[in-house]
PDB file of C-alpha atoms in Angstrom:
ATOM      1  CA  UNK T   1    -145.057  61.176-276.203  1.00  0.00           C
ATOM      2  CA  UNK T   2    -147.336  61.383-279.232  1.00  0.00           C
ATOM      3  CA  UNK T   3    -145.998  63.613-282.021  1.00  0.00           C
ATOM      4  CA  UNK T   4    -148.133  64.556-285.021  1.00  0.00           C
ATOM      5  CA  UNK T   5    -146.673  65.637-288.336  1.00  0.00           C
ATOM      6  CA  UNK T   6    -147.803  68.990-289.639  1.00  0.00           C
ATOM      7  CA  UNK T   7    -149.835  67.136-292.310  1.00  0.00           C
ATOM      8  CA  UNK T   8    -152.338  66.010-289.649  1.00  0.00           C
ATOM      9  CA  UNK T   9    -155.449  68.240-289.730  1.00  0.00           C
ATOM     10  CA  UNK T  10    -156.140  70.439-286.707  1.00  0.00           C
ATOM     11  CA  UNK T  11    -159.599  68.903-286.306  1.00  0.00           C
ATOM     12  CA  UNK T  12    -158.030  65.469-285.846  1.00  0.00           C
ATOM     13  CA  UNK T  13    -155.665  66.856-283.220  1.00  0.00           C
ATOM     14  CA  UNK T  14    -158.650  68.306-281.380  1.00  0.00           C
ATOM     15  CA  UNK T  15    -160.463  64.949-281.511  1.00  0.00           C
ATOM     16  CA  UNK T  16    -157.450  63.266-279.915  1.00  0.00           C
ATOM     17  CA  UNK T  17    -157.408  65.919-277.177  1.00  0.00           C
ATOM     18  CA  UNK T  18    -161.109  65.272-276.485  1.00  0.00           C
ATOM     19  CA  UNK T  19    -160.220  61.614-275.973  1.00  0.00           C
ATOM     20  CA  UNK T  20    -157.498  62.644-273.517  1.00  0.00           C
ATOM     21  CA  UNK T  21    -154.650  61.764-275.854  1.00  0.00           C
ATOM     22  CA  UNK T  22    -152.051  64.459-275.360  1.00  0.00           C
ATOM     23  CA  UNK T  23    -149.951  65.181-278.397  1.00  0.00           C
ATOM     24  CA  UNK T  24    -147.542  67.729-279.809  1.00  0.00           C
ATOM     25  CA  UNK T  25    -147.478  68.757-283.444  1.00  0.00           C
ATOM     26  CA  UNK T  26    -144.557  69.660-285.657  1.00  0.00           C
ATOM     27  CA  UNK T  27    -144.764  73.277-286.747  1.00  0.00           C
ATOM     28  CA  UNK T  28    -147.007  74.138-283.782  1.00  0.00           C
ATOM     29  CA  UNK T  29    -145.357  72.781-280.606  1.00  0.00           C
ATOM     30  CA  UNK T  30    -142.112  71.276-281.959  1.00  0.00           C
ATOM     31  CA  UNK T  31    -139.638  72.060-284.704  1.00  0.00           C
ATOM     32  CA  UNK T  32    -140.732  74.609-287.245  1.00  0.00           C
ATOM     33  CA  UNK T  33    -143.410  74.857-289.899  1.00  0.00           C
ATOM     34  CA  UNK T  34    -142.216  73.408-293.202  1.00  0.00           C
ATOM     35  CA  UNK T  35    -139.557  71.301-291.491  1.00  0.00           C
ATOM     36  CA  UNK T  36    -137.785  69.018-293.963  1.00  0.00           C
ATOM     37  CA  UNK T  37    -138.561  65.292-293.677  1.00  0.00           C
ATOM     38  CA  UNK T  38    -134.898  64.369-293.263  1.00  0.00           C
ATOM     39  CA  UNK T  39    -134.668  66.585-290.129  1.00  0.00           C
ATOM     40  CA  UNK T  40    -137.523  64.797-288.342  1.00  0.00           C
ATOM     41  CA  UNK T  41    -135.583  61.700-287.149  1.00  0.00           C
ATOM     42  CA  UNK T  42    -133.025  63.983-285.463  1.00  0.00           C
ATOM     43  CA  UNK T  43    -135.878  65.847-283.738  1.00  0.00           C
ATOM     44  CA  UNK T  44    -137.403  62.550-282.585  1.00  0.00           C
ATOM     45  CA  UNK T  45    -134.035  61.512-281.122  1.00  0.00           C
ATOM     46  CA  UNK T  46    -134.145  64.541-278.784  1.00  0.00           C
ATOM     47  CA  UNK T  47    -137.604  63.682-277.424  1.00  0.00           C
ATOM     48  CA  UNK T  48    -138.572  61.212-274.703  1.00  0.00           C
ATOM     49  CA  UNK T  49    -139.857  57.974-276.294  1.00  0.00           C
ATOM     50  CA  UNK T  50    -141.880  59.597-279.092  1.00  0.00           C
ATOM     51  CA  UNK T  51    -144.354  57.918-281.401  1.00  0.00           C
ATOM     52  CA  UNK T  52    -144.518  60.006-284.576  1.00  0.00           C
ATOM     53  CA  UNK T  53    -147.716  59.873-286.671  1.00  0.00           C
ATOM     54  CA  UNK T  54    -147.629  61.075-290.283  1.00  0.00           C
ATOM     55  CA  UNK T  55    -149.629  60.743-293.488  1.00  0.00           C
ATOM     56  CA  UNK T  56    -146.385  60.903-295.496  1.00  0.00           C
ATOM     57  CA  UNK T  57    -145.747  57.370-296.798  1.00  0.00           C
ATOM     58  CA  UNK T  58    -142.112  58.254-297.462  1.00  0.00           C
ATOM     59  CA  UNK T  59    -141.443  57.556-293.768  1.00  0.00           C
ATOM     60  CA  UNK T  60    -142.379  53.887-294.149  1.00  0.00           C
ATOM     61  CA  UNK T  61    -138.800  52.723-294.604  1.00  0.00           C
ATOM     62  CA  UNK T  62    -136.984  49.940-292.825  1.00  0.00           C
ATOM     63  CA  UNK T  63    -133.838  52.055-292.441  1.00  0.00           C
ATOM     64  CA  UNK T  64    -135.698  54.619-290.302  1.00  0.00           C
ATOM     65  CA  UNK T  65    -136.068  52.131-287.426  1.00  0.00           C
ATOM     66  CA  UNK T  66    -134.438  53.335-284.208  1.00  0.00           C
ATOM     67  CA  UNK T  67    -134.748  52.171-280.611  1.00  0.00           C
ATOM     68  CA  UNK T  68    -135.459  55.723-279.393  1.00  0.00           C
ATOM     69  CA  UNK T  69    -138.680  56.310-281.372  1.00  0.00           C
ATOM     70  CA  UNK T  70    -141.541  54.806-283.368  1.00  0.00           C
ATOM     71  CA  UNK T  71    -142.765  56.040-286.750  1.00  0.00           C
ATOM     72  CA  UNK T  72    -146.372  55.428-287.797  1.00  0.00           C
ATOM     73  CA  UNK T  73    -147.501  56.107-291.372  1.00  0.00           C
ATOM     74  CA  UNK T  74    -151.247  56.512-291.678  1.00  0.00           C
ATOM     75  CA  UNK T  75    -152.592  55.151-294.958  1.00  0.00           C
ATOM     76  CA  UNK T  76    -156.046  56.498-294.148  1.00  0.00           C
ATOM     77  CA  UNK T  77    -158.329  59.357-295.054  1.00  0.00           C
ATOM     78  CA  UNK T  78    -157.611  62.774-293.530  1.00  0.00           C
ATOM     79  CA  UNK T  79    -160.684  62.523-291.325  1.00  0.00           C
ATOM     80  CA  UNK T  80    -159.802  59.045-290.012  1.00  0.00           C
ATOM     81  CA  UNK T  81    -156.474  59.957-288.402  1.00  0.00           C
ATOM     82  CA  UNK T  82    -157.720  60.222-284.815  1.00  0.00           C
ATOM     83  CA  UNK T  83    -159.580  56.913-285.101  1.00  0.00           C
ATOM     84  CA  UNK T  84    -156.469  55.061-286.278  1.00  0.00           C
ATOM     85  CA  UNK T  85    -154.224  56.699-283.675  1.00  0.00           C
ATOM     86  CA  UNK T  86    -156.636  55.445-280.998  1.00  0.00           C
ATOM     87  CA  UNK T  87    -156.817  51.972-282.570  1.00  0.00           C
ATOM     88  CA  UNK T  88    -153.027  51.645-282.533  1.00  0.00           C
ATOM     89  CA  UNK T  89    -152.726  52.839-278.936  1.00  0.00           C
ATOM     90  CA  UNK T  90    -155.245  50.144-277.902  1.00  0.00           C
ATOM     91  CA  UNK T  91    -153.741  47.333-279.998  1.00  0.00           C
ATOM     92  CA  UNK T  92    -152.235  44.700-277.657  1.00  0.00           C
ATOM     93  CA  UNK T  93    -148.988  44.550-279.637  1.00  0.00           C
ATOM     94  CA  UNK T  94    -148.416  48.319-279.487  1.00  0.00           C
ATOM     95  CA  UNK T  95    -150.302  49.639-276.449  1.00  0.00           C
ATOM     96  CA  UNK T  96    -147.170  50.789-274.563  1.00  0.00           C
ATOM     97  CA  UNK T  97    -144.242  53.003-275.525  1.00  0.00           C
ATOM     98  CA  UNK T  98    -141.837  50.135-274.949  1.00  0.00           C
ATOM     99  CA  UNK T  99    -143.661  47.874-277.391  1.00  0.00           C
ATOM    100  CA  UNK T 100    -143.690  50.540-280.110  1.00  0.00           C
ATOM    101  CA  UNK T 101    -140.121  51.830-279.835  1.00  0.00           C
ATOM    102  CA  UNK T 102    -137.895  50.778-282.709  1.00  0.00           C
ATOM    103  CA  UNK T 103    -140.778  49.995-285.067  1.00  0.00           C
ATOM    104  CA  UNK T 104    -141.851  51.647-288.307  1.00  0.00           C
ATOM    105  CA  UNK T 105    -145.537  50.975-288.943  1.00  0.00           C
ATOM    106  CA  UNK T 106    -148.097  51.536-291.687  1.00  0.00           C
ATOM    107  CA  UNK T 107    -151.735  51.601-290.591  1.00  0.00           C
ATOM    108  CA  UNK T 108    -154.658  51.067-292.922  1.00  0.00           C
ATOM    109  CA  UNK T 109    -158.187  49.740-292.664  1.00  0.00           C
ATOM    110  CA  UNK T 110    -156.918  46.297-293.695  1.00  0.00           C
ATOM    111  CA  UNK T 111    -154.383  46.065-290.857  1.00  0.00           C
ATOM    112  CA  UNK T 112    -150.875  46.946-289.759  1.00  0.00           C
ATOM    113  CA  UNK T 113    -147.678  46.420-291.749  1.00  0.00           C
ATOM    114  CA  UNK T 114    -144.530  46.709-289.683  1.00  0.00           C
ATOM    115  CA  UNK T 115    -140.799  46.796-289.744  1.00  0.00           C
ATOM    116  CA  UNK T 116    -140.099  45.592-286.221  1.00  0.00           C
ATOM    117  CA  UNK T 117    -136.767  46.152-284.439  1.00  0.00           C
ATOM    118  CA  UNK T 118    -134.124  43.792-285.770  1.00  0.00           C
ATOM    119  CA  UNK T 119    -136.522  41.992-288.149  1.00  0.00           C
ATOM    120  CA  UNK T 120    -135.285  41.029-291.593  1.00  0.00           C
ATOM    121  CA  UNK T 121    -138.802  40.881-293.023  1.00  0.00           C
ATOM    122  CA  UNK T 122    -141.853  43.053-292.889  1.00  0.00           C
ATOM    123  CA  UNK T 123    -144.693  41.612-290.810  1.00  0.00           C
ATOM    124  CA  UNK T 124    -148.463  42.003-291.134  1.00  0.00           C
ATOM    125  CA  UNK T 125    -150.855  42.203-288.218  1.00  0.00           C
ATOM    126  CA  UNK T 126    -154.626  42.376-288.052  1.00  0.00           C
ATOM    127  CA  UNK T 127    -156.753  44.754-286.054  1.00  0.00           C
ATOM    128  CA  UNK T 128    -158.094  43.244-282.840  1.00  0.00           C
TER     129      UNK T 128
END
């Protein structure tokens, strides 16, 4: 399940839908508008294998790793969100739910930074 934070522009959500990527958005389909950041992990725990995409860099924290969800922080422009969501979903390291679960990721044009499940150190990956 792809979950978008409420800080993702509607136009980017529509682009994902045109590419047949089904997603739910906080404040529209899930939770409530203005939901506090600290309530989001609890919401993710109630969902089936969610990957949560946000532009809020405060979510890029090692301690937010959990085996029931993945958090992806987009360090991109507002109009590049859909492109980077698609890039991640096609990346061979993260192209299935099972490979993403437990990770906290930061995506940028230069690559992927990741706190992987159980890892003591942050890792860097390149775009394929």
